[in-house]
Amino acid sequence: MSVTEQVQQIKTQLSCGCGTTCASTPVTVEHPSAVGLSNDDQRFRIANMDCASEESEIRQALVAIQGIRSLRFDLTARELTIAADPQVVAESIDAIRRVGFKPEPLIDERDKANAKGVASHRFWDSWGKLICALILSLAAEGLAFALPDDLASKGLGMALAACAIALAGFSVYGKGLSALVRGRLNMNALMTVAVTGAFLIGQWPEAAMVMALYAIAEAIEARAVDRARNAIKSLLALAPEHAEVLQTDGQWVPCPVKTVEIGATVRVRPGERVALDGVVKSGSSAVNQAPVTGESLPVDKTAGDEVYAGTINQSGSLEIQVTALASDSTLTRIIHAVEQAQASRAPTQRFVDKFATIYTPAVFVLAVAVAVLMPWLADWTWIQALYKALVLLVIACPCALVISTPVTVVSGLAAGARRGILIKGGVYLEEARSIKVVALDKTGTITQGKPKLVAFEPIDTSLDFANTQSIAKSLAARSDHPVSKAIAEGLTADLRDVTEFQAVAGRGVQGVIEAHPYALANHRWIEERQQCSAELENRLKVHEEAGRTVTILTNANRVMALCAVADTIKPSSTQAVAELKSMGVTPVMLTGDNIATAHTVAAKAGIDEVRGNLLPEDKLDAIAELQQRFGVTAMTGDGINDAPALAKANIGFAMGGAGTHTAMEAADVVVMNDDLRRLPETIRLSKRTHAVLWQNISLALGIKAVFLALAIFGDATMWMAVFADMGASLMVVFNGLRLLKAQH
């Protein structure tokens, strides 16, 4: 079974019962390199979608539809993007229409621009209406207090209140009536009943004030939620719209980045931002990569180094060969991946949504009971009982409760992405705080992953030295493993053709050169081939105790030579291990390298528990054993052989800079700058997110509990109730937004 098949099998096994990869979830999050705007993505403008509760209602309407790959909401533009096959999109639009919304398709970029212009115009137009509605409501309240209680004054006050309600609540009434027809008790339905009831019993100034306050708070809330949701998208503005492109006649001409093709050469002057992903062809400079990797210090770049769109060239001029289109840059893929992660539902969010479906009907039933029973039980008048019931209906609105979780989770995901931590869903953001043990791969994770050949020793001295080097280099050059790359770069012999080449996971590589089979094998594989001797063991021991990785060149009959490769520990690894230990998290090294080398590296990094000579299936068993011993287990790696363990762990961290696509696909969190210190940072972010989540839930429920008691036993009024409810909504939104400015 291949590594990819193992990863898929593990994901399938984990999909039942764990809550992290549920088959019923309509949104899946792909590896960032695979995420982009597909031809199947279709955009729709929904004029009456302007708050997070309506986004939640649309999501609920689409839960049962299979085949939706992602949903992306832009509440400011009132736009929804659906990634799905055409027939699934059609089914989704029908479902959205059935719940009272009217989606209109956006076909091309001009339509999108026009829609955003219309959205902006309507947004300010709506604010004008809301301000007028508030003024009219205050005027109606003033008339009720200042003028005598005669028919003319009542008529004028009623007219002012009716105008205010019409200005502020036209869309609320439309959505509320639609919900009532379908038998759904959402916020718009409750406000429709409450305002209509208050107006009918003669409390028209209060009805107008309630509707105006509700509509204003909803508009502010929508803007605040979009601020969190679009926080990461603002990074797109960092990439320039034009780039200097080298023409066939040798001239440099500014061109729109959308027209620049892969393979073109672009120039970036000092102080300019890099427009496209690419590889440096000539020049050297220090580049600020903070928008992509979160690194605070500039990184030196020379010929052959990768650069990313949106990063800042600080000193020298660079000529860059483009490796990705503007629509497929690393920065764009990060943004799309985070958007898809934001679309997933975190555990606390699912709990709150479920609670809200119980809370609202329960308070509605209580309101009906108050209206019907209290005139008999408490000697209230029918008007008093009905008014108290209407106050309860306002309190029954679950707005603050529903919005308390998504804005917090979205802010946490965006905060992580800004720091180069790409978290693929709210479930992993929440679960990271519970990590008890972290399994760490050695090469490329703890170490730099850029080893160098330090020794090439012939074992069979009867063989031609140059020929032996040529065979070793030819085999190593076909592999993408860091150790093989080091061998190929360190040997100066000529390359030969290799046929029947094969990488054997956890052991080495093999192939046929000039009709003879050869292998570059690790210590374990040499023992399995029964080619190990006492003399070879002694020579291996010397290198392994020095912390070197040894690869042996062998043919079918005998060992030919050994290659000793040395890697250095990342400066951040020791600090990261110390931080993990201080947080009560146990670090464990899992590596396919020999145990002596593993112990040497682990000692330098401060890791006490080490397991070496592991095959991919051995790492799987080790992860299962750690889960049994400690509980929630994280795995950190960068290679193909780490992918099964990354998928098996509760949370898999992939090193994004040096990591393979297979490892990043299997992982739940991608660390874009390969800095192990991002692991404890992720745990701290998870703990802060969890704390803010429960602060918001407690705040929303606490305020509702207070006003529930005041409504029944005190003198709470409708406008006080809506002011408290909408105030609570804004408080939880802005509390969640604090994560965007959290210190790391």
XYZ file of C-alpha atoms in Angstrom:
744
model
C 0.000 0.000 0.000
C 1.403 3.445 -0.971
C 1.820 6.265 1.525
C -0.995 8.241 -0.132
C -3.320 5.238 0.137
C -2.378 4.858 3.807
C -3.215 8.501 4.443
C -6.601 8.181 2.749
C -7.350 4.970 4.658
C -6.506 6.626 7.987
C -8.668 9.647 7.167
C -11.560 7.322 6.313
C -11.144 5.474 9.603
C -11.044 8.723 11.538
C -14.163 10.044 9.819
C -16.478 8.003 12.024
C -17.034 9.209 15.543
C -14.169 11.609 16.073
C -15.957 14.748 15.003
C -13.074 16.035 12.933
C -13.683 14.582 9.486
C -17.410 14.096 9.320
C -18.855 12.869 6.058
C -21.976 14.925 6.568
C -20.070 18.190 6.669
C -20.675 19.990 3.353
C -17.343 21.811 3.404
C -13.944 20.195 3.019
C -10.593 21.942 3.393
C -7.955 21.083 0.865
C -4.184 21.424 1.048
C -3.269 25.036 0.352
C -1.490 24.207 -2.851
C -4.671 22.667 -4.150
C -6.987 25.444 -3.112
C -7.960 28.099 -5.606
C -10.797 29.595 -7.549
C -12.078 26.790 -9.727
C -14.152 27.071 -12.867
C -16.954 25.456 -10.856
C -17.045 28.333 -8.333
C -20.204 30.391 -8.853
C -20.923 33.732 -7.205
C -24.330 35.047 -6.212
C -25.509 38.334 -4.788
C -28.160 37.974 -2.070
C -29.643 41.423 -1.444
C -31.352 40.507 1.837
C -28.326 38.732 3.372
C -26.649 41.259 5.638
C -25.958 39.640 9.010
C -24.272 36.581 10.443
C -27.540 35.010 11.586
C -28.761 34.954 7.987
C -25.470 33.403 6.924
C -26.104 30.726 9.550
C -29.650 30.195 8.237
C -28.351 29.702 4.684
C -25.734 27.238 5.928
C -28.456 25.283 7.718
C -30.511 25.189 4.521
C -27.534 23.661 2.660
C -26.446 21.103 5.275
C -28.331 18.222 3.660
C -26.988 18.894 0.153
C -24.105 16.608 -0.798
C -21.296 17.727 -3.105
C -20.664 21.287 -1.875
C -16.906 21.735 -1.644
C -16.925 25.161 -0.008
C -19.092 28.172 0.811
C -17.604 31.678 1.014
C -19.649 34.567 2.381
C -18.945 38.279 1.886
C -21.572 40.059 3.991
C -20.364 43.528 3.043
C -20.962 42.845 -0.657
C -23.872 40.490 0.212
C -22.178 37.871 -1.903
C -22.032 34.075 -1.676
C -19.578 31.885 -3.604
C -20.484 28.193 -3.982
C -17.834 25.698 -5.096
C -19.714 22.705 -6.489
C -20.774 21.015 -9.709
C -23.480 22.870 -11.693
C -26.304 20.513 -10.706
C -25.356 20.833 -7.031
C -25.262 24.634 -7.353
C -28.749 24.606 -8.867
C -30.026 22.450 -6.003
C -28.373 24.791 -3.500
C -29.977 27.896 -5.034
C -33.410 26.259 -4.841
C -32.811 25.492 -1.156
C -31.740 29.090 -0.485
C -34.838 30.437 -2.220
C -37.069 28.163 -0.152
C -35.863 29.841 3.048
C -36.768 33.309 1.792
C -33.615 34.620 0.112
C -33.236 35.704 -3.505
C -29.767 34.896 -4.913
C -28.801 36.561 -8.186
C -25.859 35.155 -10.221
C -22.698 37.187 -10.807
C -21.127 36.072 -14.061
C -17.858 37.931 -14.646
C -15.491 40.364 -12.986
C -17.425 43.357 -14.334
C -20.613 42.023 -12.722
C -18.698 41.475 -9.480
C -17.368 45.047 -9.544
C -20.843 46.415 -10.319
C -22.324 44.308 -7.522
C -19.792 45.644 -5.037
C -20.557 49.172 -6.196
C -24.286 48.545 -5.764
C -23.597 46.912 -2.391
C -21.608 49.943 -1.266
C -24.331 52.314 -2.495
C -27.054 50.290 -0.810
C -25.006 50.069 2.366
C -24.812 53.867 2.699
C -28.388 54.194 1.519
C -29.407 51.791 4.286
C -27.510 53.812 6.871
C -29.384 56.892 5.744
C -32.691 55.094 6.195
C -31.661 53.790 9.612
C -30.636 57.239 10.836
C -33.945 58.659 9.617
C -35.801 55.787 11.310
C -34.023 56.491 14.605
C -34.873 60.212 14.399
C -38.527 59.415 13.683
C -38.588 56.926 16.573
C -37.198 59.530 18.960
C -39.747 62.014 17.660
C -42.573 59.525 18.304
C -41.252 58.930 21.834
C -41.024 62.698 22.410
C -44.565 63.296 21.206
C -45.879 60.584 23.529
C -44.305 62.372 26.525
C -44.775 66.021 25.529
C -48.188 66.244 23.871
C -51.611 65.633 25.425
C -53.180 62.219 24.986
C -55.685 63.260 22.315
C -56.603 61.790 18.963
C -54.452 64.188 16.897
C -51.342 63.553 18.961
C -51.925 59.812 18.789
C -52.418 59.969 15.044
C -49.206 61.966 14.533
C -47.223 59.664 16.839
C -48.606 56.579 15.122
C -47.696 57.973 11.694
C -44.135 58.779 12.783
C -43.742 55.303 14.318
C -45.144 53.599 11.221
C -42.704 55.501 8.992
C -39.795 54.575 11.263
C -40.790 50.906 11.221
C -41.138 50.949 7.448
C -37.706 52.545 6.965
C -35.844 50.312 9.417
C -37.826 47.114 9.259
C -38.937 46.537 5.685
C -36.387 43.757 5.081
C -36.883 42.413 8.615
C -40.614 42.052 7.979
C -40.007 40.354 4.641
C -37.645 37.779 6.131
C -39.712 37.454 9.301
C -42.972 36.702 7.481
C -41.170 34.206 5.259
C -39.814 32.436 8.361
C -43.232 32.383 10.057
C -44.818 30.862 6.949
C -42.230 28.069 7.122
C -42.738 27.656 10.869
C -39.217 28.834 11.802
C -38.658 30.992 14.891
C -35.594 32.943 13.832
C -34.652 36.459 14.947
C -36.524 38.189 12.130
C -39.697 36.217 12.907
C -39.508 37.101 16.613
C -38.919 40.792 15.897
C -41.778 40.850 13.392
C -44.212 39.427 15.953
C -42.891 41.603 18.793
C -42.997 44.900 16.871
C -46.389 44.167 15.301
C -47.828 43.184 18.681
C -46.495 46.300 20.385
C -47.929 48.501 17.648
C -51.345 46.844 17.894
C -51.612 47.303 21.683
C -50.829 51.011 21.367
C -47.097 50.975 22.174
C -46.171 52.336 18.747
C -43.332 54.656 19.914
C -41.682 51.716 21.622
C -42.302 49.448 18.615
C -40.561 51.982 16.362
C -37.614 52.370 18.745
C -37.191 48.596 19.011
C -37.137 48.158 15.230
C -34.720 51.063 14.684
C -32.309 49.861 17.385
C -32.483 46.304 16.111
C -31.763 47.290 12.499
C -28.870 49.614 13.468
C -27.283 46.976 15.680
C -27.623 44.374 12.931
C -25.863 46.691 10.468
C -23.002 47.368 12.903
C -22.733 43.670 13.684
C -22.549 42.747 9.990
C -19.681 45.180 9.479
C -17.833 43.854 12.529
C -18.239 40.223 11.487
C -16.934 41.056 8.015
C -13.927 42.707 9.601
C -13.006 39.391 11.202
C -13.853 37.300 8.160
C -11.938 39.548 5.767
C -8.944 40.181 8.029
C -6.791 37.646 6.207
C -8.158 38.610 2.792
C -6.711 42.085 3.262
C -3.300 40.513 2.658
C -4.200 40.319 -1.034
C -3.746 44.075 -1.215
C -0.064 43.538 -0.413
C 0.644 42.014 -3.836
C 1.221 44.682 -6.526
C -1.094 44.803 -9.520
C 1.771 45.342 -11.976
C 5.233 43.836 -12.436
C 8.258 44.771 -14.548
C 8.561 41.941 -17.097
C 11.584 41.250 -19.315
C 10.595 41.324 -23.006
C 12.200 39.431 -25.898
C 13.972 42.627 -27.031
C 15.614 43.031 -23.613
C 13.338 45.855 -22.452
C 11.615 45.918 -19.051
C 7.909 46.720 -19.410
C 5.324 47.086 -16.586
C 2.526 44.538 -17.127
C -0.591 43.569 -15.138
C 0.309 40.577 -12.952
C -2.728 38.693 -14.269
C -1.112 38.592 -17.719
C 2.313 37.343 -16.590
C 2.905 33.695 -17.486
C 4.926 31.020 -15.719
C 8.587 31.164 -16.785
C 8.632 34.927 -17.361
C 11.369 37.039 -15.755
C 10.303 39.946 -13.546
C 12.409 42.580 -11.805
C 11.864 43.801 -8.248
C 13.660 46.974 -7.198
C 14.722 47.741 -3.604
C 11.742 48.778 -1.471
C 9.179 47.212 -3.817
C 6.893 44.301 -3.088
C 7.311 41.039 -4.959
C 4.393 40.697 -7.384
C 4.487 36.940 -8.113
C 5.891 33.721 -6.676
C 9.195 32.736 -8.242
C 12.833 31.736 -7.960
C 15.658 34.296 -7.873
C 17.637 34.208 -11.138
C 20.130 36.915 -10.283
C 20.816 39.420 -7.571
C 20.775 39.223 -3.786
C 18.723 41.000 -1.166
C 17.033 40.745 2.220
C 13.302 40.035 1.879
C 10.626 40.640 4.521
C 8.412 37.518 4.339
C 6.082 38.382 7.248
C 2.870 38.455 5.146
C 3.371 34.802 4.136
C 5.456 33.147 6.850
C 5.004 35.458 9.829
C 8.788 35.801 10.209
C 9.650 39.090 11.874
C 13.222 39.230 10.555
C 14.138 39.633 6.850
C 15.515 36.567 5.064
C 18.550 36.762 2.770
C 17.790 35.712 -0.811
C 20.251 34.811 -3.568
C 20.100 32.929 -6.883
C 18.049 29.743 -6.570
C 16.007 30.869 -3.522
C 12.208 31.026 -3.554
C 10.352 34.306 -3.069
C 6.636 34.875 -2.513
C 4.130 37.411 -3.796
C 3.391 40.160 -1.270
C 6.810 40.030 0.414
C 9.018 43.140 0.519
C 12.395 43.426 -1.204
C 14.426 45.553 1.180
C 17.904 46.124 -0.230
C 19.190 44.836 -3.606
C 17.534 44.452 -6.992
C 16.255 40.943 -7.836
C 15.431 39.245 -11.122
C 12.897 36.497 -10.543
C 11.657 33.661 -12.737
C 7.900 33.277 -12.199
C 6.822 29.836 -10.949
C 3.085 30.421 -10.349
C 0.304 32.520 -11.844
C -1.065 35.441 -9.846
C -4.252 33.474 -9.162
C -2.225 30.573 -7.748
C 0.370 32.354 -5.618
C 1.224 31.076 -2.155
C -0.457 34.135 -0.614
C -3.661 33.540 -2.609
C -3.727 29.850 -1.690
C -3.296 30.699 1.996
C -6.232 33.101 1.845
C -8.475 30.595 0.070
C -7.506 27.833 2.496
C -8.312 30.048 5.490
C -11.653 31.013 3.921
C -12.527 27.339 3.605
C -11.383 26.701 7.169
C -13.610 29.565 8.316
C -16.524 27.821 6.609
C -16.130 24.722 8.792
C -18.029 24.503 12.078
C -16.039 24.330 15.296
C -17.316 22.048 18.128
C -18.342 24.957 20.372
C -20.102 26.573 17.437
C -22.075 23.397 16.758
C -23.005 23.227 20.456
C -24.198 26.840 20.499
C -26.223 26.423 17.303
C -27.895 23.344 18.757
C -28.550 25.150 22.051
C -30.087 28.115 20.203
C -32.552 25.811 18.424
C -33.802 24.759 21.884
C -33.524 28.110 23.665
C -35.594 30.204 21.247
C -38.674 27.918 21.081
C -38.512 27.463 24.876
C -38.638 31.226 25.521
C -41.354 31.562 22.867
C -43.465 29.002 24.725
C -42.769 30.892 27.984
C -43.937 34.125 26.326
C -47.188 32.497 25.209
C -47.670 31.106 28.725
C -47.151 34.575 30.245
C -49.660 36.134 27.835
C -52.318 33.484 28.498
C -51.833 32.527 32.151
C -50.565 35.594 34.025
C -53.907 37.510 33.879
C -55.364 34.545 35.798
C -52.429 33.824 38.105
C -51.031 37.290 38.916
C -53.999 39.584 38.455
C -52.384 41.309 35.460
C -54.439 43.001 32.791
C -54.435 41.351 29.388
C -52.527 44.299 27.941
C -49.855 44.026 30.668
C -49.503 40.276 30.108
C -49.294 40.702 26.345
C -46.656 43.436 26.720
C -44.552 41.235 29.031
C -44.852 38.426 26.481
C -43.611 40.733 23.729
C -40.608 41.711 25.873
C -39.854 38.001 26.265
C -39.999 37.576 22.486
C -37.288 40.204 22.109
C -35.208 38.431 24.759
C -35.767 35.134 22.915
C -33.725 36.399 19.960
C -30.560 34.222 20.002
C -28.482 36.781 18.076
C -25.783 37.383 20.693
C -25.553 33.665 21.420
C -25.319 32.578 17.782
C -22.758 35.212 16.857
C -20.614 34.624 19.969
C -18.699 31.685 18.458
C -18.136 32.156 14.678
C -16.581 35.617 14.973
C -14.176 34.305 17.626
C -13.171 31.224 15.625
C -12.772 33.246 12.417
C -10.603 35.799 14.234
C -8.448 33.005 15.677
C -7.927 31.418 12.258
C -7.020 34.783 10.728
C -4.625 35.590 13.587
C -2.869 32.253 13.037
C -2.590 32.783 9.274
C -1.035 36.205 9.816
C 1.674 34.462 11.840
C 2.331 31.799 9.203
C 0.166 29.161 10.961
C -2.379 27.805 8.493
C -5.055 25.999 10.546
C -7.430 24.007 8.367
C -10.544 24.284 10.551
C -12.030 25.519 13.804
C -12.016 21.992 15.220
C -8.192 21.951 15.195
C -8.008 25.493 16.566
C -10.105 24.410 19.549
C -8.461 21.015 20.067
C -4.857 22.282 20.074
C -5.218 23.534 23.651
C -5.654 19.899 24.786
C -2.393 18.588 23.271
C -0.473 16.501 25.823
C 2.369 15.134 23.692
C 4.040 16.199 20.444
C 5.831 13.650 18.263
C 8.606 15.296 16.261
C 10.322 14.039 13.146
C 14.060 14.779 13.058
C 15.199 15.745 9.552
C 13.615 18.977 8.343
C 11.603 19.413 11.527
C 14.076 19.607 14.397
C 17.064 19.976 12.087
C 17.490 22.346 9.154
C 16.665 19.606 6.643
C 19.654 20.801 4.577
C 22.340 18.249 5.438
C 25.805 18.269 3.870
C 28.013 15.375 2.849
C 30.941 15.283 5.261
C 32.513 11.918 4.383
C 32.570 9.419 1.497
C 34.467 6.293 2.507
C 35.037 3.322 0.189
C 34.497 -0.007 1.960
C 35.681 -2.218 -0.881
C 39.027 -0.645 -1.800
C 39.419 -2.902 -4.832
C 36.732 -0.937 -6.690
C 37.459 2.125 -8.802
C 36.865 5.165 -6.558
C 35.516 7.453 -9.316
C 33.155 4.738 -10.574
C 31.826 4.122 -7.046
C 31.190 7.846 -6.574
C 29.415 8.019 -9.937
C 27.037 5.173 -8.997
C 26.245 6.752 -5.611
C 25.619 10.179 -7.124
C 23.410 8.800 -9.911
C 21.144 7.003 -7.436
C 21.024 9.925 -4.987
C 20.208 12.456 -7.724
C 16.937 10.633 -8.490
C 15.581 11.074 -4.931
C 14.075 14.180 -3.323
C 15.017 13.134 0.223
C 17.261 15.735 1.934
C 19.963 13.134 2.665
C 20.016 11.964 -0.967
C 20.177 15.561 -2.178
C 23.158 16.179 0.099
C 24.972 13.143 -1.322
C 24.258 14.166 -4.927
C 25.420 17.741 -4.306
C 28.508 16.651 -2.378
C 29.902 14.242 -5.001
C 31.622 15.575 -8.123
C 31.444 12.441 -10.288
C 29.496 12.163 -13.559
C 25.848 11.130 -13.618
C 24.671 7.935 -15.284
C 21.292 6.712 -16.466
C 19.297 4.856 -13.818
C 16.482 2.477 -14.713
C 13.912 0.740 -12.511
C 14.466 3.407 -9.875
C 12.453 2.944 -6.679
C 12.298 4.751 -3.334
C 11.724 2.230 -0.539
C 10.000 4.039 2.351
C 12.038 4.035 5.542
C 14.977 2.230 3.924
C 16.530 4.040 0.946
C 16.539 3.920 -2.857
C 17.478 1.340 -5.455
C 17.929 1.172 -9.209
C 19.711 -0.453 -12.099
C 22.814 1.109 -13.677
C 24.318 -0.555 -16.767
C 22.374 -3.775 -16.090
C 23.583 -4.033 -12.477
C 21.305 -3.433 -9.429
C 22.488 -1.015 -6.743
C 21.017 0.498 -3.601
C 21.634 3.421 -1.280
C 20.486 1.917 2.012
C 20.255 2.935 5.645
C 21.610 0.827 8.491
C 18.340 -1.035 8.957
C 18.079 -2.073 5.312
C 21.691 -3.277 5.213
C 20.927 -5.558 8.145
C 17.787 -6.827 6.418
C 19.873 -7.558 3.303
C 22.305 -9.453 5.567
C 25.223 -7.377 4.307
C 26.324 -5.979 7.662
C 29.676 -6.999 9.163
C 31.562 -6.275 12.382
C 33.949 -3.969 10.544
C 31.084 -2.043 8.968
C 29.309 -1.786 12.340
C 32.396 -0.211 13.898
C 32.709 2.340 11.092
C 28.993 3.165 11.296
C 29.205 3.596 15.079
C 31.860 6.300 14.784
C 29.708 8.425 12.489
C 26.421 7.764 14.283
C 27.818 8.762 17.666
C 28.899 12.025 16.043
C 25.264 12.663 15.111
C 25.687 11.920 11.425
C 23.276 10.087 9.151
C 24.986 7.239 7.300
C 23.869 5.860 3.924
C 25.546 2.784 2.465
C 26.103 2.088 -1.236
C 25.742 -1.615 -2.000
C 25.212 -3.979 -4.916
C 23.678 -7.425 -4.863
C 26.810 -9.008 -3.352
C 28.711 -6.557 -1.198
C 28.904 -3.147 0.473
C 30.811 -0.686 -1.692
C 31.016 2.594 0.250
C 29.395 4.707 2.956
C 28.243 8.313 2.830
C 28.124 10.300 6.097
C 25.801 13.298 6.103
C 25.577 15.896 8.877
C 22.618 18.173 9.594
C 22.368 21.057 12.055
C 19.601 21.771 14.536
C 17.407 24.779 13.781
C 18.132 27.637 16.195
C 14.431 27.702 17.098
C 14.103 23.993 17.936
C 15.689 24.105 21.399
C 13.546 27.082 22.393
C 10.395 25.413 21.006
C 11.050 22.205 22.970
C 11.639 24.224 26.154
C 8.356 26.126 25.612
C 6.438 22.896 25.058
C 7.839 21.432 28.276
C 6.941 24.580 30.230
C 3.345 24.180 28.997
C 3.205 20.590 30.239
C 3.489 19.093 26.745
C 5.858 16.131 26.337
C 8.102 16.191 23.216
C 9.032 12.819 21.684
C 11.335 12.265 18.695
C 10.234 9.750 16.058
C 12.755 9.235 13.259
C 13.752 6.712 10.657
C 17.400 7.535 11.323
C 19.644 5.318 13.445
C 19.158 5.470 17.196
C 22.669 6.801 17.973
C 22.252 9.805 15.674
C 18.728 10.351 16.995
C 19.945 10.439 20.613
C 22.699 12.911 19.745
C 20.268 15.325 18.048
C 17.618 14.857 20.755
C 20.115 15.677 23.492
C 21.023 18.946 21.771
C 17.334 19.831 21.370
C 16.416 18.904 24.951
C 14.194 15.913 24.078
C 14.258 13.023 26.545
C 12.236 10.318 24.773
C 13.650 9.106 21.442
C 12.652 6.356 19.023
C 14.827 5.594 16.008
C 14.999 3.219 13.034
C 11.271 3.689 12.456
C 9.442 2.814 9.237
C 6.236 4.718 8.359
C 4.140 1.917 9.881
C 6.303 2.036 13.030
C 5.517 5.747 13.379
C 1.832 4.884 13.097
C 2.166 2.398 15.947
C 4.121 4.948 17.986
C 1.377 7.568 17.532
C -1.269 5.044 18.640
C 0.809 4.167 21.719
C 1.318 7.847 22.613
C -2.422 8.456 22.277
C -3.017 5.579 24.665
C -0.457 6.904 27.192
C -1.028 10.648 27.068
C -4.301 11.419 25.280
C -4.431 14.141 22.615
C -1.325 13.675 20.454
C 0.185 15.957 17.820
C 2.604 14.857 15.110
C 5.026 17.190 13.362
C 6.813 16.236 10.146
C 7.669 17.232 6.617
C 8.261 14.106 4.528
C 6.211 11.534 2.647
C 7.085 8.947 5.273
C 5.516 11.223 7.939
C 2.157 11.504 6.142
C 0.449 8.408 7.669
C 1.453 9.473 11.194
C 0.284 13.048 10.506
C -3.116 11.697 9.478
C -3.295 9.321 12.459
C -2.464 11.954 15.100
C -5.227 14.037 16.680
C -3.574 17.097 15.128
C -0.912 16.902 12.418
C 1.545 19.791 11.919
C 3.375 19.943 8.580
C 6.421 22.080 7.936
C 5.173 24.094 4.953
C 8.440 25.524 3.627
C 10.421 22.292 3.355
C 7.495 19.884 3.486
C 6.181 17.654 0.724
C 2.684 18.088 -0.730
C 1.722 14.672 0.679
C 2.696 15.712 4.211
C 0.839 19.031 3.951
C -2.266 17.321 2.569
C -2.314 14.889 5.496
C -1.701 17.593 8.120
C -4.314 19.681 9.923
C -1.994 22.652 10.505
C 0.693 23.908 8.108
C 3.584 25.951 9.546
C 4.605 28.121 6.611
C 8.062 29.134 7.893
C 9.238 25.756 9.305
C 9.709 27.321 12.765
C 8.945 24.844 15.555
C 8.117 27.740 17.880
C 4.841 28.004 15.989
C 3.701 24.813 17.783
C 3.568 26.309 21.301
C 2.234 29.488 19.708
C -0.645 27.494 18.203
C -1.412 25.977 21.604
C -1.441 29.443 23.203
C -3.714 30.755 20.437
C -6.039 27.800 20.995
C -6.220 28.505 24.734
C -6.956 32.195 24.140
C -9.635 31.320 21.586
C -11.257 28.854 23.989
C -11.254 31.444 26.784
C -12.828 34.124 24.573
C -15.437 31.639 23.301
C -16.686 30.909 26.799
C -16.453 34.564 27.840
C -18.800 35.350 24.954
C -21.198 32.515 25.700
C -21.326 33.425 29.400
C -21.857 37.098 28.578
C -24.666 36.397 26.103
C -26.490 33.965 28.396
C -25.899 36.092 31.516
C -27.462 39.209 30.006
C -30.414 37.186 28.740
C -30.933 35.591 32.165
C -30.979 39.017 33.847
C -33.526 40.456 31.422
C -35.598 37.294 31.489
C -36.038 37.797 35.230
C -36.681 41.535 34.804
C -39.257 40.874 32.094
C -41.326 38.588 34.316
C -40.798 40.068 37.783
C -39.619 43.610 37.076
C -40.258 46.566 34.804
C -38.173 45.759 31.727
C -39.410 47.468 28.576
C -39.123 46.342 24.963
C -36.575 48.930 23.959
C -34.477 48.075 27.021
C -34.594 44.387 26.063
C -33.571 44.983 22.448
C -30.886 47.440 23.548
C -29.467 44.836 25.933
C -29.681 42.020 23.375
C -28.069 43.960 20.557
C -25.554 45.461 22.983
C -24.594 41.952 24.027
C -24.224 40.999 20.347
C -21.820 43.864 19.729
C -19.898 43.117 22.917
C -19.270 39.478 21.967
C -18.312 40.488 18.419
C -15.720 43.028 19.565
C -14.477 40.663 22.268
C -13.872 38.045 19.573
C -12.090 40.573 17.385
C -9.507 41.053 20.160
C -7.843 37.842 18.940
C -6.734 39.673 15.794
C -4.591 41.943 17.965
C -3.474 39.317 20.466
C 0.180 39.279 21.496
C 2.176 36.182 20.542
